[in-house]
Tab-separated table of C-alpha atoms in Angstrom:
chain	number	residue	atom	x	y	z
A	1	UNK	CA	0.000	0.000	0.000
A	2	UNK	CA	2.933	2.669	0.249
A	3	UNK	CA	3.758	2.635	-3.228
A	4	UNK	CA	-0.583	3.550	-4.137
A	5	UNK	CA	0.346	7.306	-3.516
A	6	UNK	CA	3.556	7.605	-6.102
A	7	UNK	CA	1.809	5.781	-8.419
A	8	UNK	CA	-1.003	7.511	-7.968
A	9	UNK	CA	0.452	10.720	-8.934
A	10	UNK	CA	2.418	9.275	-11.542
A	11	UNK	CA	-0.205	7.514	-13.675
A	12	UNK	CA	-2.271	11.212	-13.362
A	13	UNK	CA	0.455	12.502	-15.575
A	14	UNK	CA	-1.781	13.365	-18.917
A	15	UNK	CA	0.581	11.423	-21.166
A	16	UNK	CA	-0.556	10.904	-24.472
A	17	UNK	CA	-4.050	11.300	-23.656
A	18	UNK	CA	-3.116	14.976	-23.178
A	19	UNK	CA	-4.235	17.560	-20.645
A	20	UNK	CA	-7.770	16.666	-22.026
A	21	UNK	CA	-8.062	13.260	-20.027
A	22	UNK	CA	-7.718	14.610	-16.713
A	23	UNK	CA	-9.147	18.150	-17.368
A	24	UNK	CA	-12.226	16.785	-18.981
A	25	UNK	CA	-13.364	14.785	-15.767
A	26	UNK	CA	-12.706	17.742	-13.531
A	27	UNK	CA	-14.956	19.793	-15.916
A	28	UNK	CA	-18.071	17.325	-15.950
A	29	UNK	CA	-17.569	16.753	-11.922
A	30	UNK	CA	-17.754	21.149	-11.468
A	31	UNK	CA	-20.633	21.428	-14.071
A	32	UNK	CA	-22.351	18.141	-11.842
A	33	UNK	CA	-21.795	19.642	-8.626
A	34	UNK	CA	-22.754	23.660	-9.476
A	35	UNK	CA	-26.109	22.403	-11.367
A	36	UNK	CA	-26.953	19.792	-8.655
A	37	UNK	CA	-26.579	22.662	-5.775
A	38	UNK	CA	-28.984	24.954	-7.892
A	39	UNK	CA	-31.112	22.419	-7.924
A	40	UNK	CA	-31.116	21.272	-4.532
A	41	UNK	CA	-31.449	25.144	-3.595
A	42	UNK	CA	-34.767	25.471	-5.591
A	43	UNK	CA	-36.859	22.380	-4.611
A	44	UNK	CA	-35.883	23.241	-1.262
A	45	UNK	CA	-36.829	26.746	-1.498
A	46	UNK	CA	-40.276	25.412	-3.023
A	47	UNK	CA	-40.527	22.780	-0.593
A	48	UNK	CA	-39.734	25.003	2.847
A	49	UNK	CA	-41.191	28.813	1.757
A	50	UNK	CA	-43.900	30.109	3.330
A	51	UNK	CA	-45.131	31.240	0.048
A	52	UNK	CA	-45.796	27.813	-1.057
A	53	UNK	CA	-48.159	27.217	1.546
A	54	UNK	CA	-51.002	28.465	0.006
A	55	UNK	CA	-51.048	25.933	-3.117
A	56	UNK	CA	-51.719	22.876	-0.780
A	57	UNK	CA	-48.255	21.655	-0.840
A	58	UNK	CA	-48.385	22.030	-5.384
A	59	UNK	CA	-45.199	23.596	-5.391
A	60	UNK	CA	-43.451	21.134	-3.229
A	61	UNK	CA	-45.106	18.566	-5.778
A	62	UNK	CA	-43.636	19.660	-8.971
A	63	UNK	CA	-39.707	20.895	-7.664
A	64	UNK	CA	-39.317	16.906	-6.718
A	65	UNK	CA	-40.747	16.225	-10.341
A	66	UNK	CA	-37.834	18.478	-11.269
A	67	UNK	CA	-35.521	17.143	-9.204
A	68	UNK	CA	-36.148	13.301	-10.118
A	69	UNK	CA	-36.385	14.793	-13.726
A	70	UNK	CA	-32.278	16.401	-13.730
A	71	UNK	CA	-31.025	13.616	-11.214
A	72	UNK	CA	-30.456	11.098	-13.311
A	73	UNK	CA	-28.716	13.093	-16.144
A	74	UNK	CA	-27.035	14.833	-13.289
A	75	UNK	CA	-26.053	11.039	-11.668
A	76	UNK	CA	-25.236	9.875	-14.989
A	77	UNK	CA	-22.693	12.594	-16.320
A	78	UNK	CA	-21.082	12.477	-13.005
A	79	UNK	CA	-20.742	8.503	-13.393
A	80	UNK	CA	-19.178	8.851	-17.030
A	81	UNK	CA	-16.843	11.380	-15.813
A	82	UNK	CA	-15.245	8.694	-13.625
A	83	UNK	CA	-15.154	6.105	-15.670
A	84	UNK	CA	-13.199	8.284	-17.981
A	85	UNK	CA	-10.817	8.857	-15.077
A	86	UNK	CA	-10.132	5.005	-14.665
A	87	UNK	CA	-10.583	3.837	-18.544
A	88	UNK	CA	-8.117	6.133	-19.527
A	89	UNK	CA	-5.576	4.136	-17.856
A	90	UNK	CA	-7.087	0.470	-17.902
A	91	UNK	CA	-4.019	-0.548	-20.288
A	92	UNK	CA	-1.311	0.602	-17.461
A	93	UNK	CA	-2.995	-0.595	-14.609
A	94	UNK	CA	-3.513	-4.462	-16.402
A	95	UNK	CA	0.061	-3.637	-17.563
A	96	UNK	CA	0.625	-3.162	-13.504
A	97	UNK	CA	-1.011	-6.371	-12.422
A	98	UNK	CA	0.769	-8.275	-14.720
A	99	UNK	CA	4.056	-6.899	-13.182
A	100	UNK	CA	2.760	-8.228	-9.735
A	101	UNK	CA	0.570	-5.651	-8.444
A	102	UNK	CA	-2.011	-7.152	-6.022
A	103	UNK	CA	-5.912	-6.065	-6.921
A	104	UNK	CA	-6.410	-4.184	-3.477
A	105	UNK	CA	-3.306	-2.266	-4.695
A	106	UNK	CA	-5.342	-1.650	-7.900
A	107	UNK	CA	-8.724	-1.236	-6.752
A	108	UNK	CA	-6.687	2.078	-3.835
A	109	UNK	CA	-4.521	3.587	-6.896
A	110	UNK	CA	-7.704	4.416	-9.019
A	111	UNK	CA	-9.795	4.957	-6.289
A	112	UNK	CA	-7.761	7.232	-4.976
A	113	UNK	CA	-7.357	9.305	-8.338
A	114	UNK	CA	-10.670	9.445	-8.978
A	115	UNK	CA	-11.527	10.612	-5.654
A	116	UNK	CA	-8.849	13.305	-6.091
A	117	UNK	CA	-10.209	14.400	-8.991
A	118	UNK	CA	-13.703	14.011	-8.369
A	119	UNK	CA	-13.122	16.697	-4.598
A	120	UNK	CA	-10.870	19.217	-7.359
A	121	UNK	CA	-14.117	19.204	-9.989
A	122	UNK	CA	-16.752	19.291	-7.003
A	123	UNK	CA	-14.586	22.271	-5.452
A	124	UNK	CA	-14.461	24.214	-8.215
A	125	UNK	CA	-18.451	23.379	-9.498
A	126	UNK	CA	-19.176	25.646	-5.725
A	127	UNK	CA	-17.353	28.228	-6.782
A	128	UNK	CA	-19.377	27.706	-10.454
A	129	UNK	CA	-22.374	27.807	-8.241
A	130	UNK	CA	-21.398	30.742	-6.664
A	131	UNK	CA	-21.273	32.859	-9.590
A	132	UNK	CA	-24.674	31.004	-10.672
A	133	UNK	CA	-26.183	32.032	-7.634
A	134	UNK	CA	-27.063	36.123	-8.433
A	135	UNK	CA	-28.441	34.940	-11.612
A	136	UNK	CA	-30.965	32.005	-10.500
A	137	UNK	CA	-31.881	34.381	-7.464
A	138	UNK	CA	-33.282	36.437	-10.365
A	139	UNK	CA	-35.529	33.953	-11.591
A	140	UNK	CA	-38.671	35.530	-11.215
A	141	UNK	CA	-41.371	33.141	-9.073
A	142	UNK	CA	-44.171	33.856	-6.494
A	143	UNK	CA	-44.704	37.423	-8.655
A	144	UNK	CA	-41.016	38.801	-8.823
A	145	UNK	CA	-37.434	37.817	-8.476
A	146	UNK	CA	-36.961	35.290	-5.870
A	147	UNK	CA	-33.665	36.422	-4.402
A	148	UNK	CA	-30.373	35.062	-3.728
A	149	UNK	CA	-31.518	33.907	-0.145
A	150	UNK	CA	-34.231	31.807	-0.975
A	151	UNK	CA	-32.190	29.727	-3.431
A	152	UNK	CA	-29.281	29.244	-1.487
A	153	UNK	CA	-28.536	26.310	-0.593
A	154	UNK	CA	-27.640	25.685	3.804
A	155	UNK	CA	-24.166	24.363	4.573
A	156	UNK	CA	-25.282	21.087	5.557
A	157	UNK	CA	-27.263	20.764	2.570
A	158	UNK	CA	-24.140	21.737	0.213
A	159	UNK	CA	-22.212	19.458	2.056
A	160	UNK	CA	-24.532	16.579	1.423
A	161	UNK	CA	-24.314	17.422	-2.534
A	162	UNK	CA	-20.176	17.500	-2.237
A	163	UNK	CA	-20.177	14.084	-0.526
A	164	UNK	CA	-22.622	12.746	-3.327
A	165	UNK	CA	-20.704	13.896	-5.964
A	166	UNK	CA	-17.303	12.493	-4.448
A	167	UNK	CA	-18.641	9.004	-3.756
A	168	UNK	CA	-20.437	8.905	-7.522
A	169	UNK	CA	-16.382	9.687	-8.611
A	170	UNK	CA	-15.227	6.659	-6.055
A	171	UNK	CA	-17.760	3.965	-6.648
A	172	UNK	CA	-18.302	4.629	-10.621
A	173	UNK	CA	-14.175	4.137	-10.525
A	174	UNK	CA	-13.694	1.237	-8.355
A	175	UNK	CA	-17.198	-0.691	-10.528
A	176	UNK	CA	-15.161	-0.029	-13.674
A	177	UNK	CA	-11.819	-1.972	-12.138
A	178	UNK	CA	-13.601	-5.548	-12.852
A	179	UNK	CA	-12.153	-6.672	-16.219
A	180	UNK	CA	-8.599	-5.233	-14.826
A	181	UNK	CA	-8.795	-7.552	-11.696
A	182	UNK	CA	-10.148	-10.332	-13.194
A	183	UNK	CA	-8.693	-10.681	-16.278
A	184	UNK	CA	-5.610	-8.397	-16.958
A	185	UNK	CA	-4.309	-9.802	-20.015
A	186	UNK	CA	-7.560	-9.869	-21.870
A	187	UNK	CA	-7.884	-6.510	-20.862
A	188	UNK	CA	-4.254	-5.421	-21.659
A	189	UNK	CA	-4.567	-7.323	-25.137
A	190	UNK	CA	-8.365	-6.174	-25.363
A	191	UNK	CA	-9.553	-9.417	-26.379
A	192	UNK	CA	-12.541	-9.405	-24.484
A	193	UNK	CA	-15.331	-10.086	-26.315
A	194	UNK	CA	-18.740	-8.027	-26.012
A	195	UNK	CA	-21.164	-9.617	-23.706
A	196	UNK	CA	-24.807	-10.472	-25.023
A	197	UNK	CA	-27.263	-8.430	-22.894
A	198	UNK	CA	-30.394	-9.996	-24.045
A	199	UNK	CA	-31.281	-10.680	-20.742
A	200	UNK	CA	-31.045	-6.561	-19.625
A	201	UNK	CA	-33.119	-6.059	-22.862
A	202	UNK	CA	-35.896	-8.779	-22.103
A	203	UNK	CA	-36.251	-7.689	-18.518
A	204	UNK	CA	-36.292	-3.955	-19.103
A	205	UNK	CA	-38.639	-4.201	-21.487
A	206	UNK	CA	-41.117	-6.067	-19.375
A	207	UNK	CA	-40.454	-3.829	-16.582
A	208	UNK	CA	-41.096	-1.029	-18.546
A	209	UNK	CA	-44.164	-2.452	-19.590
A	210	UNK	CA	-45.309	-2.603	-16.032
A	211	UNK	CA	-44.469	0.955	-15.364
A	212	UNK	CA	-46.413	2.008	-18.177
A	213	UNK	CA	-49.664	-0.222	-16.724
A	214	UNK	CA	-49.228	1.575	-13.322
A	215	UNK	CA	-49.201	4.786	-14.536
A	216	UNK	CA	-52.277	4.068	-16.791
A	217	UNK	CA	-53.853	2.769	-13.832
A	218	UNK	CA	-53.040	5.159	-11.196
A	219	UNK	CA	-56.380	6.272	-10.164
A	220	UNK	CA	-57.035	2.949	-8.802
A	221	UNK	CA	-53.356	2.685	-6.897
A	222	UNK	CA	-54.410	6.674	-5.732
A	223	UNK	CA	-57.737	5.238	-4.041
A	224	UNK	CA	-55.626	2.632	-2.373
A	225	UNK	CA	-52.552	4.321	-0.615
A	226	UNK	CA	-53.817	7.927	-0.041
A	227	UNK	CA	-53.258	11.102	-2.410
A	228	UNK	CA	-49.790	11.821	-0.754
A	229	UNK	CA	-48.196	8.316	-1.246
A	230	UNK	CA	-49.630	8.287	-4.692
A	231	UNK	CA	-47.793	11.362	-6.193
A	232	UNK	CA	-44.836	9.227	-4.326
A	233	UNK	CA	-45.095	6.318	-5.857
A	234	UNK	CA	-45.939	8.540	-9.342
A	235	UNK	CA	-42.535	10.001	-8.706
A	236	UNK	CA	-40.717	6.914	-8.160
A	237	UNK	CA	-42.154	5.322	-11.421
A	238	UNK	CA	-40.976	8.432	-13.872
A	239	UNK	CA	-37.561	7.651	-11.912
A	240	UNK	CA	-37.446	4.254	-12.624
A	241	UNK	CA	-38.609	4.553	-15.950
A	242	UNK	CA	-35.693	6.833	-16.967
A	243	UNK	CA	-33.502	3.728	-15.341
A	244	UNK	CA	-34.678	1.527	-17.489
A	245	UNK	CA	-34.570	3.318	-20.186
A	246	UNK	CA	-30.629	3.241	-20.177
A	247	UNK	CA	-31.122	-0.448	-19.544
A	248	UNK	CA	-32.287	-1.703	-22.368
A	249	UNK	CA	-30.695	0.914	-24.265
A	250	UNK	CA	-27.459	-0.811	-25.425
A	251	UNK	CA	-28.982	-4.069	-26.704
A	252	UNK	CA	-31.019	-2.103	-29.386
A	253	UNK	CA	-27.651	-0.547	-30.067
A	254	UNK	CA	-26.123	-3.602	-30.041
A	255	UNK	CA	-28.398	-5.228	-32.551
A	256	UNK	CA	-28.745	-1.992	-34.723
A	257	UNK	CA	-24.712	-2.350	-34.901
A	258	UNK	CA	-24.819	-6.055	-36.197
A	259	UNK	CA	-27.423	-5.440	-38.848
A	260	UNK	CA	-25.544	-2.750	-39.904
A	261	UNK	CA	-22.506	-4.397	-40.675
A	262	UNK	CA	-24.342	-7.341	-42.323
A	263	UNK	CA	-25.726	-4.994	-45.039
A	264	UNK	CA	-22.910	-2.814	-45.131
A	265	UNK	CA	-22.232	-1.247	-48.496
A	266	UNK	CA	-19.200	1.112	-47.885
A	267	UNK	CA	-15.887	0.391	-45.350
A	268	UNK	CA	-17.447	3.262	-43.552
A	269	UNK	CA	-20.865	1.272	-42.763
A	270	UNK	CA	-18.791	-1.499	-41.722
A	271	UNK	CA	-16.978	-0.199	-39.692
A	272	UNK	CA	-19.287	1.842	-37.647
A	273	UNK	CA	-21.489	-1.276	-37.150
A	274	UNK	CA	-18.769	-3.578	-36.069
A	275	UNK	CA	-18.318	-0.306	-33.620
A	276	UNK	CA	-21.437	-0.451	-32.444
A	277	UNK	CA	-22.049	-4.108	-32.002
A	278	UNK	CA	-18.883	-4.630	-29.809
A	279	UNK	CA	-19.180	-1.019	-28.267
A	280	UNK	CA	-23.045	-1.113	-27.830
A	281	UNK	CA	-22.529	0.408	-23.934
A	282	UNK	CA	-20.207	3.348	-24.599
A	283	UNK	CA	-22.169	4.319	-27.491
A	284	UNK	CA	-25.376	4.261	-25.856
A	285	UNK	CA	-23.403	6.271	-22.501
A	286	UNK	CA	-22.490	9.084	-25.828
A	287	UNK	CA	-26.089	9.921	-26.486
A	288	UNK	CA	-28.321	8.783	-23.396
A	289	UNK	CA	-28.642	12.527	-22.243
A	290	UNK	CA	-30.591	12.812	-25.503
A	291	UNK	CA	-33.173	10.444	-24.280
A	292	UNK	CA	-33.141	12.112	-21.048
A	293	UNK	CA	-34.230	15.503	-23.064
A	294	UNK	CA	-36.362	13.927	-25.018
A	295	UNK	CA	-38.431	12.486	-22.169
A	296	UNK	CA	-38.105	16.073	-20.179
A	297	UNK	CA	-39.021	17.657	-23.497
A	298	UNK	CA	-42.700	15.764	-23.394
A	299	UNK	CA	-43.057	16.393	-19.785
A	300	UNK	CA	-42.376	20.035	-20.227
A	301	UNK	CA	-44.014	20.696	-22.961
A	302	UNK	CA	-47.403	19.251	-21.215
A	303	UNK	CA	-46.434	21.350	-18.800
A	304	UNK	CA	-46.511	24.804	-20.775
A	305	UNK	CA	-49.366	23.376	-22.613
A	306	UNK	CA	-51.592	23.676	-18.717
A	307	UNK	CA	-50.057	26.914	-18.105
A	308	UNK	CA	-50.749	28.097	-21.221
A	309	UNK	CA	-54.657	26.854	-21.202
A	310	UNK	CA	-55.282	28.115	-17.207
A	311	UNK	CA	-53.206	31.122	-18.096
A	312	UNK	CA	-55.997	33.126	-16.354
A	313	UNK	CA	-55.403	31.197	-13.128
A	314	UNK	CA	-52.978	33.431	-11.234
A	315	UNK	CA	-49.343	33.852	-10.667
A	316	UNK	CA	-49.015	29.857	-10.081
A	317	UNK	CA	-49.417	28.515	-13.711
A	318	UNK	CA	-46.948	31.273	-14.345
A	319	UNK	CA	-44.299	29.679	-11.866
A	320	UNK	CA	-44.856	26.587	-13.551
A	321	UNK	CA	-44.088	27.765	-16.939
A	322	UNK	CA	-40.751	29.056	-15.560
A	323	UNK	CA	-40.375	26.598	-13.777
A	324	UNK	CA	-40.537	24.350	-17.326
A	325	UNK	CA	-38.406	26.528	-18.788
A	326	UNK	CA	-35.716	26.563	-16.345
A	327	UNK	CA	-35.817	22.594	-16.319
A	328	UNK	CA	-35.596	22.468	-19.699
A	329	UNK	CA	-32.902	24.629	-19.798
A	330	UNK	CA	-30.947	22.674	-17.151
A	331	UNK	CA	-31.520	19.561	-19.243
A	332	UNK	CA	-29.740	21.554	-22.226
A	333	UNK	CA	-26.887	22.366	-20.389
A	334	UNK	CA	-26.414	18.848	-18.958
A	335	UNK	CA	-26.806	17.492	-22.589
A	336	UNK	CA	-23.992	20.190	-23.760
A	337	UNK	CA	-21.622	18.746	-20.922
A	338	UNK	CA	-22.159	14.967	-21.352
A	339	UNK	CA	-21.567	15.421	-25.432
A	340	UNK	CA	-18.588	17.036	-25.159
A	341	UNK	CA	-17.258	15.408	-22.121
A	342	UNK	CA	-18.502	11.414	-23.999
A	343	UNK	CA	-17.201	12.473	-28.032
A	344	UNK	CA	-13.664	13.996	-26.866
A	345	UNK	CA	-13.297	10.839	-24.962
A	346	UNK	CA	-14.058	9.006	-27.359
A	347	UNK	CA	-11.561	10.233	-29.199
A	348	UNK	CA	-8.378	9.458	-26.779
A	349	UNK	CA	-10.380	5.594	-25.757
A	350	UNK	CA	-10.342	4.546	-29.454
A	351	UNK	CA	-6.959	6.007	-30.551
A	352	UNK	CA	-5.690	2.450	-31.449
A	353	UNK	CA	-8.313	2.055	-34.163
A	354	UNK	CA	-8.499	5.389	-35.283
A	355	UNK	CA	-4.327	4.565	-36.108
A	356	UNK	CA	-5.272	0.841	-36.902
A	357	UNK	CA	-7.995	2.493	-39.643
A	358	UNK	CA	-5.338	4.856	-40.842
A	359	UNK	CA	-2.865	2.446	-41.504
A	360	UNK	CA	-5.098	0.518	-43.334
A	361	UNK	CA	-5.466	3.246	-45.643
A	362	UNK	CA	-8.937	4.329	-44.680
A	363	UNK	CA	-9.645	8.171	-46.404
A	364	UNK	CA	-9.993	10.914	-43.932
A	365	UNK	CA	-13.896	11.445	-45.461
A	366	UNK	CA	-14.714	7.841	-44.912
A	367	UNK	CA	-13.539	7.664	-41.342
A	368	UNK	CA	-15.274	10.817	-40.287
A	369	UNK	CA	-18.500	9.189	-41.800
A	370	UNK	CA	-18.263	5.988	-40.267
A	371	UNK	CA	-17.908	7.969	-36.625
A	372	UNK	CA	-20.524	10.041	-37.640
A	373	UNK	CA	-22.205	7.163	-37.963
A	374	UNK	CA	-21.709	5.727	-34.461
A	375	UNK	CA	-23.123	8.904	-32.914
A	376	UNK	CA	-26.164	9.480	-35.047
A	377	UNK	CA	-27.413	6.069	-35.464
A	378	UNK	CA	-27.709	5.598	-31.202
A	379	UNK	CA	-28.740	9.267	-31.385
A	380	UNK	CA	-31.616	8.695	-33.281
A	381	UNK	CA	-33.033	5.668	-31.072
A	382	UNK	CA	-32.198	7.560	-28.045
A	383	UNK	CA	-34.312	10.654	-29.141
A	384	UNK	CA	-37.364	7.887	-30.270
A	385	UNK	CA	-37.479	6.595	-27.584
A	386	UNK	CA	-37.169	9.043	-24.776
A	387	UNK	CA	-40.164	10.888	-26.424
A	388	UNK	CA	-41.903	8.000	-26.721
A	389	UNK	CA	-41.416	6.228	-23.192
A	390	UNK	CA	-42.447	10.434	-22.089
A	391	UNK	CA	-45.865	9.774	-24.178
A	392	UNK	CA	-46.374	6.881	-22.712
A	393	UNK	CA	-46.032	7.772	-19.042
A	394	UNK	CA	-47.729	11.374	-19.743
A	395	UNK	CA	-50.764	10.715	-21.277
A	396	UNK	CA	-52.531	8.954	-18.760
A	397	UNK	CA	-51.722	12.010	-16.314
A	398	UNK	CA	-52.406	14.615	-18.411
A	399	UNK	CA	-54.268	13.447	-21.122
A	400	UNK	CA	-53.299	13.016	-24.811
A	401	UNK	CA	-55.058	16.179	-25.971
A	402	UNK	CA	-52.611	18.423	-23.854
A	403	UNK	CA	-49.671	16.609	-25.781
A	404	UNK	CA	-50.813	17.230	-28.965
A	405	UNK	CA	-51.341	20.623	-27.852
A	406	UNK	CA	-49.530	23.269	-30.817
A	407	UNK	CA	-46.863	24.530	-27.740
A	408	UNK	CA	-46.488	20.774	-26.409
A	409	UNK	CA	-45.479	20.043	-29.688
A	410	UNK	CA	-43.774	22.435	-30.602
A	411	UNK	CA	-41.496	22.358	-27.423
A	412	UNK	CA	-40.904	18.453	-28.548
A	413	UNK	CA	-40.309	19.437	-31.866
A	414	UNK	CA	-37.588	22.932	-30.869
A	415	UNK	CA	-35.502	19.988	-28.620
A	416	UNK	CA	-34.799	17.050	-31.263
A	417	UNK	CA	-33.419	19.916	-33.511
A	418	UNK	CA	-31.792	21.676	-30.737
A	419	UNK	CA	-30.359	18.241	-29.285
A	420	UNK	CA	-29.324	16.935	-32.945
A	421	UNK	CA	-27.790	20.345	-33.669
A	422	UNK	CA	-25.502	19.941	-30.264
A	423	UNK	CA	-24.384	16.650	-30.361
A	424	UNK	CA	-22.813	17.589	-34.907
A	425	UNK	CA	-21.928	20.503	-33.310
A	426	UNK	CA	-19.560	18.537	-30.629
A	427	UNK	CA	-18.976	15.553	-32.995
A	428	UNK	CA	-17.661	18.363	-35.434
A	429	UNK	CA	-15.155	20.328	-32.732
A	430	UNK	CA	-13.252	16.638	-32.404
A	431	UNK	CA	-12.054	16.960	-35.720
A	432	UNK	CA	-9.055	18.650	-35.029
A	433	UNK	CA	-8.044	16.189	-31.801
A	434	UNK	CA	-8.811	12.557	-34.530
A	435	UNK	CA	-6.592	14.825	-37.443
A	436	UNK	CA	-3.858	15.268	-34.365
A	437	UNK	CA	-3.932	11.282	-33.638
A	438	UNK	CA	-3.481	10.740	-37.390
A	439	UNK	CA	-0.516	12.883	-37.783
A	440	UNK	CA	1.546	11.491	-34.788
A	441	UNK	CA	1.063	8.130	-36.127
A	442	UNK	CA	2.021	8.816	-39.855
C-alpha cells in the first residue's frame, strides 16, 4: 500500500491522452456539482417557503418532479466522468497487475485518483455555483425575483451534494476496475469479447411495460394508498422509468450495430457497425442525455401546454411555466456537458483504431463518416425513444389532448433539432483532436 500514492500521482500525468483526459473529468464533476446545488437550492426553497403554503403543498409537488427529472442526467454525467478517469488508464494498470501488483493495490490507486479528482471538480463546481447564484436568485417566481436567499442552498445541505458527488467519482471508478482484476491480459490485449445483454433487454422491457400499466392505472393505486403516497409512488415510477430506459438501451444498439454491418455497403458502414455491435454500452453512454431531453421535453411541454390553457389562473401557472423553462434549460446544459465530455473521450479511448484504420489506408472522409455514424445512429433511437417512453407515461396524467397541444409540440419538436444540432456541433469540434492522432502516427 505505500507505493498507491507515487503511483497515484504518476499515472495522473496526462501522457498521451493529453491535458484533455484529466481536465475533462474535472470539468463534468464542477458542471455536476454547481447544477446539482442549484437544484437542490430550488426544490428546497419550493418545498420550505412560506409562500408555497397556500397551493396545498403544489409547489413542493412539482420541484421533486424536477428534481427526479435532472437527477439522473445529473447522476449519470457524473458517473461517465469517472469512468473516464479510470478507462483512460485500464491498459497501465492491467500492464501493472501483470508486473505483480495485487488487486487491493489496484482497486486504492484508481480509487484514490478518482476521488482526487472528483473533490478538485466538485470544489471548483461551488465556486461555479457561486457565480450562478445572483443569476438564478433572479428567476422571477411567487410574482417577482426570488432572491439570492431563498435559493441558497444551507451548509449542511451543500455538504450533502459535495459528498454525493465524491462518492459517484469513487464507486463509478472502483465498478469499472472488474475486467482489470479479473482478467488483466484480456484486458491489456483487449480481447474481451462483447457480452450479449439480451437478458437486460428482455427484462427492461417487461419492466417497462409494467411501469407504463401503473401509470395508466393510477387512479385505482391513488384510491388505495392515499393522495400523498400516490404522487410518491408517481414520482418513483418516472424515476425508474428513466432507469430503465438506459437499460435496455445498449442491446437495441447492439443489434442496430450487427445489422448494420451485415448490409454494409461502404468500409465506412462497416466499420461503424462492427463499432457499435462490440461497443453497444459506450455508445449508448455518448447519447443517453438525448433520451433524457427527449423524455423532459414531453413532460415540459405538457407542462406549458396547462399553463398556457389556465393562463388566467394566477401567478401559479406562471411559476410553472418558468419553472418548465428553467428545467428544460438545465436539461440543455447537462446534454452540452455529457456530449462534449462522452465524443472527446471518445476520441483518446479509441486512438488504437483510429491509427489501426489509418494504416489501413482508410480516407480521412470515410472515417469521419463511419464515426458520424456511431453517434447518429444511437442518437436517433435515443431521441425515439425518450419521447416515446415520455408519451407513454404522460398521457394517462395529463391526457393526450394536452400533448398534442400546438406549444407541447412544438417544445418536442424545438428539442430534437436543438439536441441533434448539439451533439454535430460537438462531434464536429473533435475533428481537429482525430486529425492530431493521425498525424503522430504517420
Amino acid at each position: 500500500m505505500s507505493a498507491v500514492v507515487p503511483l497515484t500521482r504518476l499515472l495522473s500525468r496526462p501522457a498521451r491522452q493529453g491535458r484533455a483526459a484529466i481536465a475533462l473529468p474535472v470539468v463534468a464533476f464542477a458542471v455536476t456539482t454547481a447544477l446539482l446545488l442549484v437544484v437542490a437550492g430550488g426544490a428546497r426553497m419550493f418545498l420550505v417557503d412560506p409562500r408555497t403554503a397556500d397551493e396545498g403543498g403544489f409547489y413542493g409537488i412539482l420541484a421533486v418532479l424536477a428534481l427526479v427529472l435532472l437527477a439522473v442526467p445529473l447522476v449519470t454525467l457524473g458517473a461517465a466522468a469517472a469512468r473516464l478517469t479510470s478507462r483512460r488508464r485500464n491498459d497501465r494498470l492491467a500492464t501493472l497487475r501483470l508486473l505483480g501488483a495485487s488487486g487491493r493495490e489496484l482497486w486504492s490507486l484508481t480509487v484514490l485518483e478518482a476521488t482526487v479528482i472528483a473533490a478538485a471538480g466538485a470544489v471548483a463546481g461551488v465556486v461555479l455555483y457561486g457565480a450562478l447564484l445572483p443569476l438564478v436568485g433572479l428567476l422571477p417566481f411567487f410574482g417577482g425575483p426570488v432572491g439570492i436567499a431563498a435559493v441558497a442552498v444551507d451548509p449542511l445541505l451543500g455538504a450533502a451534494v459535495l459528498a454525493a458527488v465524491v462518492l459517484i467519482g469513487a464507486v463509478s471508478a472502483a465498478a469499472s476496475l472488474r475486467r482489470v482484476t479479473v482478467t488483466p491480459l484480456g484486458v491489456r490485449t483487449r480481447s474481451e469479447a462483447p457480452p450479449k445483454k439480451t437478458a437486460a433487454f428482455v427484462t427492461g422491457g417487461i419492466l417497462i411495460v409494467g411501469v407504463v400499466a401503473l401509470v395508466s392505472n393510477f387512479s385505482v393505486v391513488g384510491e388505495l394508498v392515499g393522495p400523498a403516497v400516490s404522487v410518491a409512488v408517481l414520482l418513483a415510477l418516472f424515476a425508474g422509468a428513466l432507469g430503465l430506459l438506459n437499460l435496455i438501451g445498449a442491446p437495441i444498439i447492439a443489434a442496430r450495430g450487427r445489422a448494420m454491418a451485415r448490409r454494409a455497403r461502404t468500409a465506412a458502414q462497416l466499420v461503424a457497425g462492427r463499432e457499435l455491435a462490440a461497443h453497444a454500452g459506450p455508445a449508448w453512454r455518448r447519447v443517453s442525455g438525448m433520451a433524457l431531453v427527449s423524455f423532459i421535453a414531453v413532460v415540459a411541454g405538457s407542462g406549458l401546454a396547462i399553463a398556457d390553457v389556465a393562463s388566467e389562473a394566477g401567478p401559479l401557472m406562471a411559476d410553472i411555466r418558468t419553472g418548465v423553462l428553467v428545467t428544460l434549460g438545465i436539461a440543455f446544459v447537462l446534454l452540452a456537458c455529457a456530449v462534449g465530455v462522452t465524443q472527446a473521450a471518445s476520441v483518446l479511448e479509441e486512438r488504437e483504431l483510429i491509427v489501426g484504420l489509418d494504416r489501413l489506408g482508410i480516407p480521412e472522409a470515410e472515417l469521419r463518416r463511419a464515426r458520424r455514424l456511431t453517434v447518429m445512429v444511437p442518437l436517433r433511437w435515443a431521441a425515439v425513444g425518450g419521447a416515446a417512453l415520455g408519451l407513454m407515461l404522460a398521457a394517462p396524467v395529463v391526457g393526450i389532448s394536452l400533448l398534442v397541444a400546438p406549444l407541447a409540440v412544438l417544445t418536442i419538436v424545438l428539442t430534437f433539432a436543438a439536441g441533434f444540432a448539439l451533439v454535430a456541433a460537438a462531434l464536429a469540434s473533435t475533428r481537429p483532436i482525430v486529425n492530431g492522432i493521425r498525424r503522430s502516427a504517420a
